[in-house]
Short mmCIF file of N, CA and C in Angstrom, two decimals:
data_model
loop_
_atom_site.label_atom_id
_atom_site.label_comp_id
_atom_site.label_asym_id
_atom_site.label_seq_id
_atom_site.Cartn_x
_atom_site.Cartn_y
_atom_site.Cartn_z
N MET E 991 0.91 -0.96 -0.14
CA MET E 991 0.18 -0.23 -0.02
C MET E 991 0.91 1.33 -0.13
N ASN E 992 0.44 2.44 -0.86
CA ASN E 992 1.40 3.39 -0.66
C ASN E 992 0.51 4.58 0.53
N PRO E 993 2.17 5.13 1.17
CA PRO E 993 1.36 5.81 2.32
C PRO E 993 0.93 7.09 1.52
N ILE E 994 0.19 7.38 2.60
CA ILE E 994 -0.66 8.62 2.67
C ILE E 994 0.01 9.73 2.82
N PRO E 995 0.14 10.98 1.71
CA PRO E 995 1.26 11.59 1.71
C PRO E 995 0.63 12.93 2.86
N ASP E 996 1.22 13.24 3.44
CA ASP E 996 1.20 14.55 4.63
C ASP E 996 0.86 15.74 3.83
N ALA E 997 -0.30 16.17 4.33
CA ALA E 997 -0.63 17.49 3.22
C ALA E 997 0.12 18.67 3.95
N ARG E 998 0.54 18.53 5.85
CA ARG E 998 1.12 19.41 5.82
C ARG E 998 2.57 20.06 5.27
N ALA E 999 3.40 19.25 4.52
CA ALA E 999 4.67 18.90 4.07
C ALA E 999 4.49 19.78 2.63
N THR E 1000 4.81 21.03 2.81
CA THR E 1000 4.88 22.12 2.09
C THR E 1000 6.83 22.35 1.65
N GLY E 1001 6.76 23.11 0.65
CA GLY E 1001 8.06 23.70 0.42
C GLY E 1001 8.71 22.95 -1.45
N PHE E 1002 10.17 23.06 -1.35
CA PHE E 1002 10.46 22.93 -2.63
C PHE E 1002 10.21 21.39 -2.94
N GLY E 1003 10.64 20.39 -1.80
CA GLY E 1003 10.64 19.49 -2.26
C GLY E 1003 8.85 18.70 -2.83
N LYS E 1004 8.22 19.47 -3.26
CA LYS E 1004 6.94 19.49 -4.23
C LYS E 1004 6.81 20.12 -4.81
N LEU E 1005 7.62 20.32 -5.43
CA LEU E 1005 7.55 20.73 -7.12
C LEU E 1005 8.20 19.43 -8.08
N PRO E 1006 7.87 20.07 -9.19
CA PRO E 1006 7.81 18.96 -9.81
C PRO E 1006 9.29 19.34 -11.18
N LEU E 1007 9.73 18.54 -11.65
CA LEU E 1007 10.98 19.04 -11.95
C LEU E 1007 11.14 19.88 -12.90
N SER E 1008 10.30 20.51 -14.04
CA SER E 1008 10.41 21.30 -14.86
C SER E 1008 10.27 22.43 -14.10
N ALA E 1009 9.95 22.58 -12.76
CA ALA E 1009 9.38 24.11 -11.69
C ALA E 1009 10.92 23.95 -11.45
N ILE E 1010 11.82 22.76 -11.08
CA ILE E 1010 12.83 22.96 -10.34
C ILE E 1010 13.98 23.75 -11.35
N VAL E 1011 13.89 22.82 -13.00
CA VAL E 1011 14.61 23.32 -14.15
C VAL E 1011 14.62 25.11 -13.93
N SER E 1012 13.43 25.32 -14.01
CA SER E 1012 13.05 26.93 -14.40
C SER E 1012 14.10 27.68 -13.30
N LEU E 1013 13.49 27.00 -11.80
CA LEU E 1013 14.21 27.64 -10.90
C LEU E 1013 15.71 28.15 -11.01
N VAL E 1014 16.15 27.18 -11.58
CA VAL E 1014 17.65 26.56 -11.28
C VAL E 1014 18.24 27.80 -12.51
N LEU E 1015 17.56 27.91 -13.91
CA LEU E 1015 17.88 28.44 -14.56
C LEU E 1015 17.77 30.22 -14.49
N ALA E 1016 16.38 30.58 -13.49
CA ALA E 1016 16.24 31.75 -13.17
C ALA E 1016 17.28 32.00 -12.11
N VAL E 1017 17.74 31.41 -11.55
CA VAL E 1017 18.82 31.76 -10.41
C VAL E 1017 20.27 32.12 -11.22
N LEU E 1018 20.66 31.24 -12.26
CA LEU E 1018 21.68 31.35 -12.53
C LEU E 1018 21.42 33.07 -13.41
N LEU E 1019 20.63 32.79 -13.96
CA LEU E 1019 19.99 34.36 -14.86
C LEU E 1019 20.44 35.54 -14.07
N SER E 1020 19.56 35.39 -13.14
CA SER E 1020 19.44 36.82 -11.72
C SER E 1020 20.88 36.83 -11.57
N ALA E 1021 21.64 36.14 -11.55
CA ALA E 1021 22.96 36.28 -10.77
C ALA E 1021 23.71 36.57 -11.87
N TRP E 1022 23.92 35.79 -13.43
CA TRP E 1022 24.00 36.42 -14.22
C TRP E 1022 24.04 38.37 -14.48
N SER E 1023 22.91 38.63 -14.36
CA SER E 1023 22.27 39.89 -14.30
C SER E 1023 23.08 41.08 -13.95
N GLY E 1024 23.16 40.59 -12.49
CA GLY E 1024 23.15 41.37 -11.26
C GLY E 1024 24.71 41.88 -11.31
N PHE E 1025 25.58 40.59 -12.24
CA PHE E 1025 26.88 40.81 -11.95
C PHE E 1025 27.37 42.04 -13.09
N PHE E 1026 26.38 41.68 -14.59
CA PHE E 1026 27.48 42.42 -15.21
C PHE E 1026 26.14 43.93 -15.09
N THR E 1027 25.49 43.65 -14.63
CA THR E 1027 24.67 45.31 -14.78
C THR E 1027 25.79 46.12 -13.80
N MET E 1028 26.29 45.15 -12.38
CA MET E 1028 27.28 46.02 -11.57
C MET E 1028 28.22 46.49 -12.28
N ASP E 1029 28.83 45.67 -13.12
CA ASP E 1029 30.30 45.98 -14.21
C ASP E 1029 30.05 47.45 -14.86
N PHE E 1030 28.38 47.14 -15.41
CA PHE E 1030 28.32 48.34 -16.21
C PHE E 1030 28.25 49.81 -15.48
N LEU E 1031 27.84 49.30 -14.35
CA LEU E 1031 27.53 50.89 -13.74
C LEU E 1031 29.11 51.14 -12.93
N LEU E 1032 30.08 50.17 -12.27
CA LEU E 1032 31.33 50.41 -12.02
C LEU E 1032 32.02 50.97 -13.00
N SER E 1033 31.45 50.22 -14.12
CA SER E 1033 33.21 50.58 -15.24
C SER E 1033 33.34 52.37 -15.62
N GLY E 1034 32.22 52.92 -15.12
CA GLY E 1034 32.22 54.20 -15.97
C GLY E 1034 31.88 54.66 -17.10
N ILE E 1035 31.84 53.81 -18.01
CA ILE E 1035 31.86 54.12 -19.64
C ILE E 1035 30.62 53.67 -20.27
N TYR E 1036 30.15 54.64 -19.62
CA TYR E 1036 27.92 54.82 -20.60
C TYR E 1036 28.17 55.00 -21.99
N THR E 1037 28.44 54.38 -22.69
CA THR E 1037 28.01 54.89 -24.33
C THR E 1037 26.75 53.95 -24.34
N TRP E 1038 26.14 54.46 -25.46
CA TRP E 1038 24.85 53.95 -26.24
C TRP E 1038 24.77 52.46 -26.40
N PRO E 1039 26.08 51.72 -26.65
CA PRO E 1039 25.74 50.56 -27.09
C PRO E 1039 25.63 49.65 -25.57
N ARG E 1040 26.32 49.95 -24.67
CA ARG E 1040 26.49 49.52 -23.34
C ARG E 1040 25.40 50.01 -22.51
N SER E 1041 24.70 51.16 -22.52
CA SER E 1041 23.67 51.33 -21.49
C SER E 1041 22.53 50.36 -22.42
N SER E 1042 22.27 50.37 -24.07
CA SER E 1042 20.83 49.86 -24.28
C SER E 1042 21.30 47.96 -24.02
N ARG E 1043 22.31 47.92 -23.80
CA ARG E 1043 22.42 46.30 -23.43
C ARG E 1043 22.18 46.00 -21.99
N VAL E 1044 22.30 46.74 -20.91
CA VAL E 1044 21.89 46.99 -20.03
C VAL E 1044 21.04 47.24 -19.74
N VAL E 1045 20.23 47.77 -20.08
CA VAL E 1045 18.67 48.38 -20.11
C VAL E 1045 17.87 46.72 -20.55
N THR E 1046 18.52 46.58 -21.95
CA THR E 1046 17.69 45.47 -22.40
C THR E 1046 17.93 44.31 -21.40
N LEU E 1047 18.59 44.11 -20.93
CA LEU E 1047 19.31 42.67 -20.37
C LEU E 1047 18.36 42.83 -18.98
N THR E 1048 18.07 43.89 -18.12
CA THR E 1048 17.26 44.24 -17.27
C THR E 1048 15.72 43.87 -17.67
N GLY E 1049 15.20 44.47 -18.59
CA GLY E 1049 13.96 44.54 -19.17
C GLY E 1049 13.65 42.92 -19.24
N ALA E 1050 14.50 42.06 -20.09
CA ALA E 1050 14.36 40.89 -20.36
C ALA E 1050 14.32 40.28 -19.03
N VAL E 1051 15.42 40.01 -18.13
CA VAL E 1051 14.99 39.90 -16.83
C VAL E 1051 13.82 40.06 -15.89
N ILE E 1052 13.59 40.97 -16.15
CA ILE E 1052 11.84 41.29 -15.13
C ILE E 1052 10.69 41.15 -15.74
N ILE E 1053 10.68 40.62 -17.41
CA ILE E 1053 9.79 39.92 -18.51
C ILE E 1053 9.76 38.64 -17.88
N LEU E 1054 11.11 37.73 -17.97
CA LEU E 1054 11.05 36.56 -17.64
C LEU E 1054 10.75 35.88 -16.48
N VAL E 1055 11.14 36.88 -15.13
CA VAL E 1055 10.72 36.53 -13.91
C VAL E 1055 9.42 36.58 -13.87
N TYR E 1056 8.67 37.73 -14.17
CA TYR E 1056 7.04 37.87 -14.25
C TYR E 1056 6.40 36.75 -14.52
N GLU E 1057 6.67 36.11 -15.90
CA GLU E 1057 6.40 35.28 -16.69
C GLU E 1057 6.90 33.47 -16.50
N PHE E 1058 7.64 33.43 -15.60
CA PHE E 1058 7.99 32.22 -15.50
C PHE E 1058 8.01 32.10 -13.97
N ILE E 1059 8.34 32.73 -13.14
CA ILE E 1059 8.34 32.53 -11.81
C ILE E 1059 7.39 32.92 -11.28
N TYR E 1060 6.69 34.10 -11.08
CA TYR E 1060 5.90 34.59 -10.68
C TYR E 1060 4.31 34.25 -11.03
N LYS E 1061 4.15 34.21 -12.65
CA LYS E 1061 2.86 33.42 -12.42
C LYS E 1061 2.86 32.20 -12.95
N GLU E 1062 3.69 31.84 -13.44
CA GLU E 1062 3.84 29.99 -13.13
C GLU E 1062 3.69 29.31 -11.77
N HIS E 1063 4.36 30.16 -10.86
CA HIS E 1063 4.20 29.74 -9.09
C HIS E 1063 2.72 29.83 -9.23
N GLN E 1064 2.32 30.92 -9.27
CA GLN E 1064 1.21 31.61 -9.23
C GLN E 1064 -0.57 30.61 -9.55
N THR E 1065 0.08 30.29 -10.63
CA THR E 1065 -1.09 29.23 -11.43
C THR E 1065 -0.98 27.85 -10.96
N ARG E 1066 0.48 27.05 -10.86
CA ARG E 1066 -0.04 25.97 -10.64
C ARG E 1066 0.64 25.27 -9.38
N HIS E 1067 1.69 25.67 -8.89
CA HIS E 1067 2.60 25.65 -7.94
C HIS E 1067 2.15 26.11 -6.13
N ALA E 1068 1.69 26.76 -6.30
CA ALA E 1068 1.57 28.01 -4.78
C ALA E 1068 0.84 27.00 -4.10
N ALA E 1069 0.31 26.44 -4.11
CA ALA E 1069 -1.22 25.29 -3.91
C ALA E 1069 -0.37 24.21 -3.30
N VAL E 1070 0.19 24.18 -4.20
CA VAL E 1070 1.18 22.77 -3.49
C VAL E 1070 2.26 22.86 -2.76
N THR E 1071 2.90 23.74 -2.93
CA THR E 1071 4.17 23.97 -2.06
C THR E 1071 3.60 25.01 -0.78
N GLY E 1072 2.41 25.72 -1.02
CA GLY E 1072 2.46 26.63 0.42
C GLY E 1072 3.59 27.45 0.21
N ILE E 1073 3.80 28.12 -0.79
CA ILE E 1073 4.82 28.97 -0.85
C ILE E 1073 4.38 30.37 -1.58
N ALA E 1074 4.14 31.75 -0.93
CA ALA E 1074 3.70 32.68 -2.13
C ALA E 1074 4.69 32.90 -3.33
N PRO E 1075 3.90 33.58 -4.11
CA PRO E 1075 4.65 33.39 -5.51
C PRO E 1075 6.00 34.64 -5.22
N LEU E 1076 5.24 35.93 -4.12
CA LEU E 1076 6.26 36.87 -4.35
C LEU E 1076 7.17 36.76 -3.41
N ARG E 1077 7.36 35.67 -2.79
CA ARG E 1077 8.27 35.18 -1.56
C ARG E 1077 9.40 34.29 -2.67
N MET E 1078 8.63 33.44 -4.08
CA MET E 1078 9.33 32.67 -4.63
C MET E 1078 9.97 33.59 -5.68
N VAL E 1079 9.52 35.04 -5.91
CA VAL E 1079 10.41 35.70 -6.99
C VAL E 1079 11.18 36.20 -5.88
N VAL E 1080 11.55 36.71 -4.69
CA VAL E 1080 12.57 37.00 -3.90
C VAL E 1080 14.08 35.80 -3.75
N TYR E 1081 13.20 34.89 -3.36
CA TYR E 1081 14.14 33.80 -3.12
C TYR E 1081 14.92 33.22 -4.32
N ALA E 1082 14.58 32.78 -5.55
CA ALA E 1082 14.77 32.62 -6.38
C ALA E 1082 15.39 33.68 -7.33
N CYS E 1083 15.21 34.81 -7.54
CA CYS E 1083 15.74 36.15 -8.52
C CYS E 1083 16.36 37.27 -7.55
N MET E 1084 15.64 37.93 -6.81
CA MET E 1084 16.11 38.65 -6.30
C MET E 1084 17.53 38.54 -5.26
N ILE E 1085 17.15 37.28 -4.76
CA ILE E 1085 18.83 36.96 -3.40
C ILE E 1085 19.70 36.79 -4.75
N PRO E 1086 19.44 36.34 -6.02
CA PRO E 1086 20.88 35.69 -6.30
C PRO E 1086 21.35 36.81 -7.30
N TYR E 1087 20.26 37.96 -7.92
CA TYR E 1087 20.53 38.97 -8.67
C TYR E 1087 21.60 40.02 -7.36
N MET E 1088 21.33 40.01 -6.03
CA MET E 1088 22.30 41.10 -5.28
C MET E 1088 23.38 39.92 -5.09
N LEU E 1089 23.38 38.77 -4.63
CA LEU E 1089 24.65 38.24 -4.85
C LEU E 1089 25.61 37.88 -5.97
N GLY E 1090 24.79 38.21 -7.12
CA GLY E 1090 25.50 38.20 -8.56
C GLY E 1090 26.32 39.81 -8.23
N THR E 1091 25.92 41.06 -7.64
CA THR E 1091 26.71 42.14 -7.54
C THR E 1091 27.58 42.31 -6.50
N LEU E 1092 27.54 41.35 -5.84
CA LEU E 1092 28.29 40.83 -4.20
C LEU E 1092 29.60 40.47 -4.85
N VAL E 1093 29.46 39.50 -5.65
CA VAL E 1093 30.47 38.46 -6.47
C VAL E 1093 31.12 39.68 -7.17
N LEU E 1094 30.74 40.55 -7.96
CA LEU E 1094 31.69 41.62 -8.44
C LEU E 1094 32.10 42.07 -7.49
N LEU E 1095 31.72 42.80 -6.43
CA LEU E 1095 32.34 43.71 -5.34
C LEU E 1095 33.60 42.81 -4.69
N ALA E 1096 33.11 41.86 -4.77
CA ALA E 1096 34.08 40.55 -3.81
C ALA E 1096 35.47 40.58 -5.02
N LEU E 1097 35.36 40.83 -6.01
CA LEU E 1097 36.16 40.23 -7.29
C LEU E 1097 37.35 41.79 -7.62
N ILE E 1098 36.55 42.69 -7.15
CA ILE E 1098 37.01 44.10 -7.25
C ILE E 1098 37.74 44.66 -6.08
N GLY E 1099 36.89 43.77 -4.82
CA GLY E 1099 38.19 43.77 -3.52
C GLY E 1099 39.49 43.17 -3.63
N LEU E 1100 39.28 41.88 -4.55
CA LEU E 1100 40.73 41.03 -4.57
C LEU E 1100 41.84 41.54 -5.26
N VAL E 1101 41.42 42.03 -6.14
CA VAL E 1101 42.55 43.44 -7.24
C VAL E 1101 43.32 44.24 -6.34
#
């Protein structure tokens, strides 16, 4: 006989593989975006091509976070995991973005 699943068990362990893959990609993309945005801000080279790349990168990350993390979690996974969609955005995107900026600052501090 199969054991009855505990309805109180919530969290990341209940997510399907597709959601876990999208969360891993979101974390990597957010960290990469934070790293290169901070690189642009600290470089002091504000040319039109570099500025447009950073604006495009930031816009793309915002759209991807909204579409593939917030809305996806809100419609499919929030009831299963018990994690609010906005909290998922903080965990999967905002914290890695800040860590990406801190990695660049740490690398600059080593030089």
